[in-house]
Coordinates of C-alpha atoms and ligand atoms in Angstrom, one line a residue:
X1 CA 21.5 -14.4 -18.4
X2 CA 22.3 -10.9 -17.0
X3 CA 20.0 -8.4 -19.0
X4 CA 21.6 -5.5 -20.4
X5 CA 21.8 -2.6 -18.0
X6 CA 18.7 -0.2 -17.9
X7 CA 18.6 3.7 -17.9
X8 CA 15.6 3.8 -18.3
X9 CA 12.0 3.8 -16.4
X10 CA 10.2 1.5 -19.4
X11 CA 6.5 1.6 -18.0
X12 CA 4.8 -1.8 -18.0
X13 CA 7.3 -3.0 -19.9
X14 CA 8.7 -6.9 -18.7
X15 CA 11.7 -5.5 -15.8
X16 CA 13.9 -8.1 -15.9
X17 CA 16.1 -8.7 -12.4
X18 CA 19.9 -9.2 -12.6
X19 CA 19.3 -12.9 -13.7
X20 CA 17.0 -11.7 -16.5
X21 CA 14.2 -12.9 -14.8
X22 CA 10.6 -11.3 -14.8
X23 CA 10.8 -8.9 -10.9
X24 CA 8.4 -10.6 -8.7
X25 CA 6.9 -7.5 -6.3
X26 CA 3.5 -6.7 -6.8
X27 CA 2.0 -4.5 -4.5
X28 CA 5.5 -3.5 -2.9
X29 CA 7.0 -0.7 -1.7
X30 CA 10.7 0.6 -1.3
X31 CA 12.6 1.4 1.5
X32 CA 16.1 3.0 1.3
X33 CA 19.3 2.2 3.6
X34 CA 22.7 3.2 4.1
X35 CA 22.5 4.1 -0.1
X36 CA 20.3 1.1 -1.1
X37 CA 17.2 0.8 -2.6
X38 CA 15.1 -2.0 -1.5
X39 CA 12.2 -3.2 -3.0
X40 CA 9.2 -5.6 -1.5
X41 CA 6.2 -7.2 -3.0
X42 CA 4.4 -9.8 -3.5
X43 CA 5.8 -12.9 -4.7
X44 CA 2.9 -14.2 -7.1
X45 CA 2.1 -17.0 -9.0
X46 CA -0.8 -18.3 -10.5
X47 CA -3.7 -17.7 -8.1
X48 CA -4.2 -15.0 -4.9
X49 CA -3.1 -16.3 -2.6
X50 CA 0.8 -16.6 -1.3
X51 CA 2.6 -19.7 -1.6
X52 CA 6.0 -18.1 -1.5
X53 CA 6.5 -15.4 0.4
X54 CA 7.2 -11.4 0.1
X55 CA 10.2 -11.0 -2.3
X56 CA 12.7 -8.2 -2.1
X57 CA 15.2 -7.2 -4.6
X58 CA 18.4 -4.2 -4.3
X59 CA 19.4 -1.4 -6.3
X60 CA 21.1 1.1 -6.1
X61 CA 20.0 3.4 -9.3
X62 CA 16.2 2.4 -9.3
X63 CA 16.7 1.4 -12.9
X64 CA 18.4 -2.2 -12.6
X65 CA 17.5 -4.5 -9.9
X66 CA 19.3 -7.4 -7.9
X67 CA 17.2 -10.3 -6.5
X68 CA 18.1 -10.7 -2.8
X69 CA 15.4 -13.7 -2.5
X70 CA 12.4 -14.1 -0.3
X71 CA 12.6 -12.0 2.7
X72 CA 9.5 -13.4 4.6
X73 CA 8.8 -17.2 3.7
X74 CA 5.5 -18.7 4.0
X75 CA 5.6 -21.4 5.8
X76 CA 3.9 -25.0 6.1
X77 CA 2.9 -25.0 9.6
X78 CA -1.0 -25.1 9.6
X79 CA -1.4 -23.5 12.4
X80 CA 0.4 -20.2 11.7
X81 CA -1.2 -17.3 10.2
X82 CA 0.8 -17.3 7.5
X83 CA 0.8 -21.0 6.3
X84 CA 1.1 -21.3 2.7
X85 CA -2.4 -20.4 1.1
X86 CA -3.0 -17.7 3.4
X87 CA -2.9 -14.1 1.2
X88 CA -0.3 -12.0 2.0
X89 CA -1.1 -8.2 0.2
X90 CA 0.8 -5.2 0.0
X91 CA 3.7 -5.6 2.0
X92 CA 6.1 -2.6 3.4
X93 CA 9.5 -2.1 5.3
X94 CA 10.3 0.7 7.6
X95 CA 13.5 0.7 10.0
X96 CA 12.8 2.1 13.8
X97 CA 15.4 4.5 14.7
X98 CA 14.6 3.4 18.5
X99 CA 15.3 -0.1 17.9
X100 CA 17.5 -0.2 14.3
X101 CA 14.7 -2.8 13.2
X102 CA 13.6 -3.5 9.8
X103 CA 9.5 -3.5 10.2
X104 CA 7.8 -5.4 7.7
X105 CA 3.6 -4.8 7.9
X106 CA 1.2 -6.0 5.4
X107 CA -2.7 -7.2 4.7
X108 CA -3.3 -10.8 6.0
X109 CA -6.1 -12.8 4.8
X110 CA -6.1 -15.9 6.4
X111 CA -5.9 -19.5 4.9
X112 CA -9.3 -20.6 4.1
X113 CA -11.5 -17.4 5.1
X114 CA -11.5 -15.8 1.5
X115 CA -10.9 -12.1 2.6
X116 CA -12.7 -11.9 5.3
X117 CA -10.1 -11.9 8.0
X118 CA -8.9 -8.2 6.8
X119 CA -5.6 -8.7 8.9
X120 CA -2.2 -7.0 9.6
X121 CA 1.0 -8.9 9.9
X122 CA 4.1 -8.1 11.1
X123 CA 7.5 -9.6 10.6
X124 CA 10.8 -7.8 12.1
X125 CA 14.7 -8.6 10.6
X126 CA 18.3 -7.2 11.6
X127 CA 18.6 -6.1 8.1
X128 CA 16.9 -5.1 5.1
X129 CA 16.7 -8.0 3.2
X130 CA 15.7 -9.9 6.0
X131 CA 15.3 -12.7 6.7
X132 CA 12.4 -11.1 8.2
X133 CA 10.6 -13.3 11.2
X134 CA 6.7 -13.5 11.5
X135 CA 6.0 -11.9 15.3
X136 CA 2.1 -11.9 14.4
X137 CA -0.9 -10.8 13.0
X138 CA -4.0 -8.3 14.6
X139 CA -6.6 -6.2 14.1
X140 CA -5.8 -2.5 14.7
X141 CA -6.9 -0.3 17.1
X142 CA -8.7 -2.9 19.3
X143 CA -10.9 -1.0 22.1
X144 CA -9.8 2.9 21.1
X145 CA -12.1 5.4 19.6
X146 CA -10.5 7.6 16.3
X147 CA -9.6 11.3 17.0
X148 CA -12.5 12.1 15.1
X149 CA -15.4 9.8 16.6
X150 CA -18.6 11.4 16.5
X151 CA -21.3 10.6 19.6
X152 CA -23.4 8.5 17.1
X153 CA -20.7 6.3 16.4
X154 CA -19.9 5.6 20.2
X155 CA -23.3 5.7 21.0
X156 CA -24.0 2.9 18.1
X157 CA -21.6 0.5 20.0
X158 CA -24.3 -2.2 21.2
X159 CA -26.2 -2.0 18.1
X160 CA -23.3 -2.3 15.9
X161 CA -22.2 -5.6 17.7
X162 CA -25.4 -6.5 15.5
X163 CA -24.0 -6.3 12.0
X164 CA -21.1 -9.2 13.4
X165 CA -21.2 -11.7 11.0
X166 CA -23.3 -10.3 8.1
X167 CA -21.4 -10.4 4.7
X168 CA -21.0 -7.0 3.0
X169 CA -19.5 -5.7 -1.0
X170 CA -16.0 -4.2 -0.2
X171 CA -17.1 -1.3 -2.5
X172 CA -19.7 1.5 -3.0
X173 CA -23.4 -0.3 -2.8
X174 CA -26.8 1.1 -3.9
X175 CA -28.7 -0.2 -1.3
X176 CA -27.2 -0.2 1.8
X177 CA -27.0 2.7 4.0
X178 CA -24.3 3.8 5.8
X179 CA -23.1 0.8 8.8
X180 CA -21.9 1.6 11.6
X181 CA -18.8 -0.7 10.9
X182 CA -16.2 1.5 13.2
X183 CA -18.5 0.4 16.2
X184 CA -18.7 -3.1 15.3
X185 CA -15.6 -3.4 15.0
X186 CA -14.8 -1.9 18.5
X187 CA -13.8 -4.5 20.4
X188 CA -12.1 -7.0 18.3
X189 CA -10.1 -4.3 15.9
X190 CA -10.2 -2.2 12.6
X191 CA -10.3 -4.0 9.3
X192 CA -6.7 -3.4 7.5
X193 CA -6.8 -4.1 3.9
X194 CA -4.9 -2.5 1.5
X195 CA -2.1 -0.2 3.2
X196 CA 0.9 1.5 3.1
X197 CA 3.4 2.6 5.8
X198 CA 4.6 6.2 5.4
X199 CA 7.7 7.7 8.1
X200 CA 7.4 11.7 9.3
X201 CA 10.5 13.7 9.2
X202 CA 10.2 13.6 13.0
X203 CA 10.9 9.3 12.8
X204 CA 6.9 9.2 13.6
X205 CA 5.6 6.3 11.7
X206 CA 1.7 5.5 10.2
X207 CA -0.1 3.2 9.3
X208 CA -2.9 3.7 6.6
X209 CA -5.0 1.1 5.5
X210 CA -8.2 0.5 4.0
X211 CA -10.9 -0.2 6.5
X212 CA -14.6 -0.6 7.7
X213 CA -15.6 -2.8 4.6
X214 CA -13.1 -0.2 2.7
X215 CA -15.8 2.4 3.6
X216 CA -12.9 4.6 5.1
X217 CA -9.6 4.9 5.6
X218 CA -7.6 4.6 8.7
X219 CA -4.4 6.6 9.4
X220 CA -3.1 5.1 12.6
X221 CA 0.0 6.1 14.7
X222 CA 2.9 3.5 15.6
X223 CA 5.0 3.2 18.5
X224 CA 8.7 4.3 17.6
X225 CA 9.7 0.8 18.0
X226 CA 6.8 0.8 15.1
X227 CA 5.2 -3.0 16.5
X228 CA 2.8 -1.3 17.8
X229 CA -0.3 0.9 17.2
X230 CA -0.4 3.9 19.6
X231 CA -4.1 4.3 19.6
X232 CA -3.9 8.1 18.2
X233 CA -5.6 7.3 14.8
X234 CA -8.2 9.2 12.8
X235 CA -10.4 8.1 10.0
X236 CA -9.8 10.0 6.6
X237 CA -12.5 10.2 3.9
X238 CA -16.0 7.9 5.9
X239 CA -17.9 6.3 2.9
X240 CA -15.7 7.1 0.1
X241 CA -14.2 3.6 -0.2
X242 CA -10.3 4.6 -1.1
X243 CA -8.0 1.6 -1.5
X244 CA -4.2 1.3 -2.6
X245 CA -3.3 4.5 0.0
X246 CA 0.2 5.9 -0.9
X247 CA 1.4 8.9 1.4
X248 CA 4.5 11.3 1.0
X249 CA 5.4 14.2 2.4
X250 CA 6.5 17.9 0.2
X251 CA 6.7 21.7 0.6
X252 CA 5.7 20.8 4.5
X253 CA 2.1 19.2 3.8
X254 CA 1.2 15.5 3.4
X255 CA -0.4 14.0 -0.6
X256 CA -2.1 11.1 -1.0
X257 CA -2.4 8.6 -4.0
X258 CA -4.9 6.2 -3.9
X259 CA -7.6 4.4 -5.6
X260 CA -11.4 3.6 -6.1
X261 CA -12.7 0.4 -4.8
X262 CA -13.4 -1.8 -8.3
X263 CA -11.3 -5.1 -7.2
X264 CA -8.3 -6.6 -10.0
X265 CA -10.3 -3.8 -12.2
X266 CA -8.6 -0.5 -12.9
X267 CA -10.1 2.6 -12.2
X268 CA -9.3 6.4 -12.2
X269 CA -6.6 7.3 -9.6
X270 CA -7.4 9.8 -6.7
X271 CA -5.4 12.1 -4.8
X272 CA -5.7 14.0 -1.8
X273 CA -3.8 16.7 0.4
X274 CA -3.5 17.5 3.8
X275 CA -1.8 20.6 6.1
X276 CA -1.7 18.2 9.4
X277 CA -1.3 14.0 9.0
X278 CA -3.7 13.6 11.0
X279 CA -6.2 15.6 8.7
X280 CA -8.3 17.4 7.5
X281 CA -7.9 15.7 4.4
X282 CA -9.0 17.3 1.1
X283 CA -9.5 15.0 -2.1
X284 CA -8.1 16.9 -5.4
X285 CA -9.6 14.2 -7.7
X286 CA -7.4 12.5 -10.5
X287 CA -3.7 13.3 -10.9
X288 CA -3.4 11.4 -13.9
X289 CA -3.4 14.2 -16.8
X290 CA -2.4 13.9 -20.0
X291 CA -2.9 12.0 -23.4
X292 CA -3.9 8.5 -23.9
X293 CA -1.0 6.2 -24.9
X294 CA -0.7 4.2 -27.4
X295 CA -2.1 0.8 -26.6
X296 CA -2.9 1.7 -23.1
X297 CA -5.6 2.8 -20.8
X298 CA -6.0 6.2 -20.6
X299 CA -5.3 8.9 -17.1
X300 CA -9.2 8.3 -16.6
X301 CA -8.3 4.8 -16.0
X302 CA -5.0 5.4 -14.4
X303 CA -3.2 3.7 -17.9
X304 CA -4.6 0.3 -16.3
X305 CA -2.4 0.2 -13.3
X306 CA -3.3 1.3 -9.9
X307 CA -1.4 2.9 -6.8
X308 CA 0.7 1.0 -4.4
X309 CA 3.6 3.2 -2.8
X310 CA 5.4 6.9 -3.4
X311 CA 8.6 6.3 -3.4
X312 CA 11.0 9.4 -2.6
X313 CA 14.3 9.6 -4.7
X314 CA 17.1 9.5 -2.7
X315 CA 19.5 13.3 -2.5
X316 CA 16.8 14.9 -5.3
X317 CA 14.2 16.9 -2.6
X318 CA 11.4 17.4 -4.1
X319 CA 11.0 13.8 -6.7
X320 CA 8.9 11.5 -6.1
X321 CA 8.0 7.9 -8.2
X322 CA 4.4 7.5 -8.3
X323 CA 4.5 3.1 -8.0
X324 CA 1.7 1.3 -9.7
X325 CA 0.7 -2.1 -10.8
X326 CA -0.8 -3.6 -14.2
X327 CA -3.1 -6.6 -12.3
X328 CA -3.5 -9.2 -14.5
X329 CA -5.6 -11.7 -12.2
X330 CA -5.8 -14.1 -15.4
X331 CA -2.4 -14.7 -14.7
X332 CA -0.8 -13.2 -11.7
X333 CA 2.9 -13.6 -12.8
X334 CA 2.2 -11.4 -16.1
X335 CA 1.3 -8.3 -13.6
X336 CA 3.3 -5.5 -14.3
X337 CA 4.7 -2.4 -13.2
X338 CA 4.6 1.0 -14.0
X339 CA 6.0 3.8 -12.5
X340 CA 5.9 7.5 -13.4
X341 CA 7.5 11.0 -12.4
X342 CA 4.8 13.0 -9.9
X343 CA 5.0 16.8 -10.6
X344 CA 3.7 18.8 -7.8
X345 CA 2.4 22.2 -8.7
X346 CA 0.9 24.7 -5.5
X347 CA -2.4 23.0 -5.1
X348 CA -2.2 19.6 -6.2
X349 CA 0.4 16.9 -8.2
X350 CA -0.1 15.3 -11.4
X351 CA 1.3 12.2 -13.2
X352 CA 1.6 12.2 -17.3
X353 CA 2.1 9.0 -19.3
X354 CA 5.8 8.5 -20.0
X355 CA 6.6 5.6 -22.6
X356 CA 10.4 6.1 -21.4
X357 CA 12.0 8.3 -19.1
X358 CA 14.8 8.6 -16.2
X359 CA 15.9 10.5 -13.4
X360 CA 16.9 13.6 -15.1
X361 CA 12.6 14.7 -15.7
X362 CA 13.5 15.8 -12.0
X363 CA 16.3 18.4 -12.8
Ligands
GAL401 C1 -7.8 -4.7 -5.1 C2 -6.7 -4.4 -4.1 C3 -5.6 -5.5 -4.3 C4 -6.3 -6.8 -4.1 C5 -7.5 -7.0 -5.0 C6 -8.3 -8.3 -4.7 O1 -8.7 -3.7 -5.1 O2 -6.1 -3.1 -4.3 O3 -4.5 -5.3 -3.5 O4 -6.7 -6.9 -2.7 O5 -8.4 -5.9 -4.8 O6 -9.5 -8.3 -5.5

């Protein structure tokens, strides 16, 4: 049964779709063609990994969506990389203007390896709600040194081939020094965990994703058919573990959302801001300001939700919809979503608890 219509933003409240059915798009983001919204995630069920596929639903007033069905299918194939059972994370759309191609890229974990395989896929479709096809999955920036390598690092490339095969935390740890993990992974490509894609004014697309054990981020360039990584990237914040990177773009510098490193576990949001893309990058600490809400985690906890995409509204310059999900790894389908108005100010943005609000905060 069709729910009533929403004009509302109801933050981590159950969103219904159009068949008044709980959305399905965890970790998503939202592209926006020819006057439609469209918005991928995760299709979850009851454990991590992905038996279904990325799911995508339509709108067209960000407030009620329509279910346009799974726009990359797992498949049953054993040998592809994305056999059902692999994990599929954090999946986002772009279109090239070279090639008029939807871009789908996302974190691959592959079937059977845990999350160790720290993958990117890519699938491509004719239009947005696909169906999109599975080209493959990599490793980024195989055999190229960052903008910002240091001599150490380069020099480190032998002995780092050492630390091949050695398990490591994924977050901050006491008693391990700093690794050399950009050289290790020299020749067989950057970790890419959790990521975002983010488009430049120019049409120039990125790629950011959490890497070197999520030690440091990676902002990496793609090609303009956006398939490819150019091999111009830079690393952004070295052993400050960021995951769950959302870029946009206002007032002609670059902000970043993003989050600590604590797993299913919610922590406090971080944000950062930047004159170039390609850096330097300066962290302004939480965004989150603001009271405590009733039954909720507080801004020091990022109200229990963490970061996943900035989405820009559509003929309002200047508003952005901070995207962030309420993880419920006890059971994955109960995950929520909650989404809030950013307010930028000179030096920094912040994000305030709203229990209900809609476009007009932005007037
Ligand atoms: C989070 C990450 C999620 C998922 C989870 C698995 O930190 O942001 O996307 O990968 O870890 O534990």
């Amino acid at each position: 049964m069709s729910p009533t219509p929403r004009t509302q933003f109801l933050p981590d409240e159950p969103w219904l779709d159009n068949n008044g059915v709980p959305i399905n798009a965890h970790g998503g983001g939202v592209l926006f063609h020819e006057g439609v919204y469209y918005w991928f995630g995760e299709h979850k069920e009851d454990g991590d990994t992905c038996e279904v596929g990325v799911h995508v639903y339509s709108s067209t007033d960000l407030y009620n969506w329509t279910d346009r069905g799974i726009a990359l299918e797992m498949v049953d194939d054993p040998a592809s990389d994305i056999t059902r059972g692999c994990i599929l994370e954090r999946p986002k759309v772009i279109r090239s203007a070279s090639t008029g191609q939807f871009v789908m890229w996302f974190h691959l974990e592959l079937k059977g390896h845990g999350r160790k395989a720290a993958r990117s896929g890519l699938a491509v479709a004719e239009h947005p709600a696909g169906p999109y096809r599975f080209l493959r999955s990599l490793r980024p920036d195989a055999g190229t040194w960052p903008l910002n390598v240091t001599a150490e690092q380069r020099d480190g490339l032998e002995e780092a081939q050492k630390l091949l095969g050695t398990a490591f935390w994924g977050s901050p740890h006491p008693d391990r020094a700093r690794m050399n993990f950009l050289a290790r992974d020299f020749y067989g490509g950057q970790m890419a965990k959790d990521m975002t894609l983010f488009v430049d004014d120019d049409g120039t697309a990125y790629h950011v994703f959490s890497s070197e054990e999520n030690a440091a981020l990676h902002l990496s360039q793609l090609a303009p058919d956006h398939l490819t990584h150019t091999g111009r990237w830079t690393r952004i914040f070295e052993y400050l573990w960021h995951e769950a990177p959302a870029l946009c773009k206002h007032a002609g510098r670059y902000w970043m959302l993003s989050s600590h490193c604590t797993g299913w576990n919610p922590n406090a949001a971080r944000s950062a801001v930047a004159d170039s893309i390609f850096g330097p990058w300066r962290e302004l600490g939480n965004p989150c300001v603001g009271p405590t809400p009733r039954h909720r985690l507080g801004p020091d906890l990022t109200f229990g939700a963490q970061s996943t995409f900035i989405l820009p509204v559509q003929g309002r310059p200047g508003a952005f919809i901070a995207m962030f999900d309420t993880w419920r790894p006890e059971d994955h389908c109960r995950s929520g979503y909650v989404w809030l108005p950013i307010v930028f100010g000179p030096d920094r943005f912040t994000i305030t608890w709203h229990d209900a609000w809609d476009l007009s905060v932005f007037d």
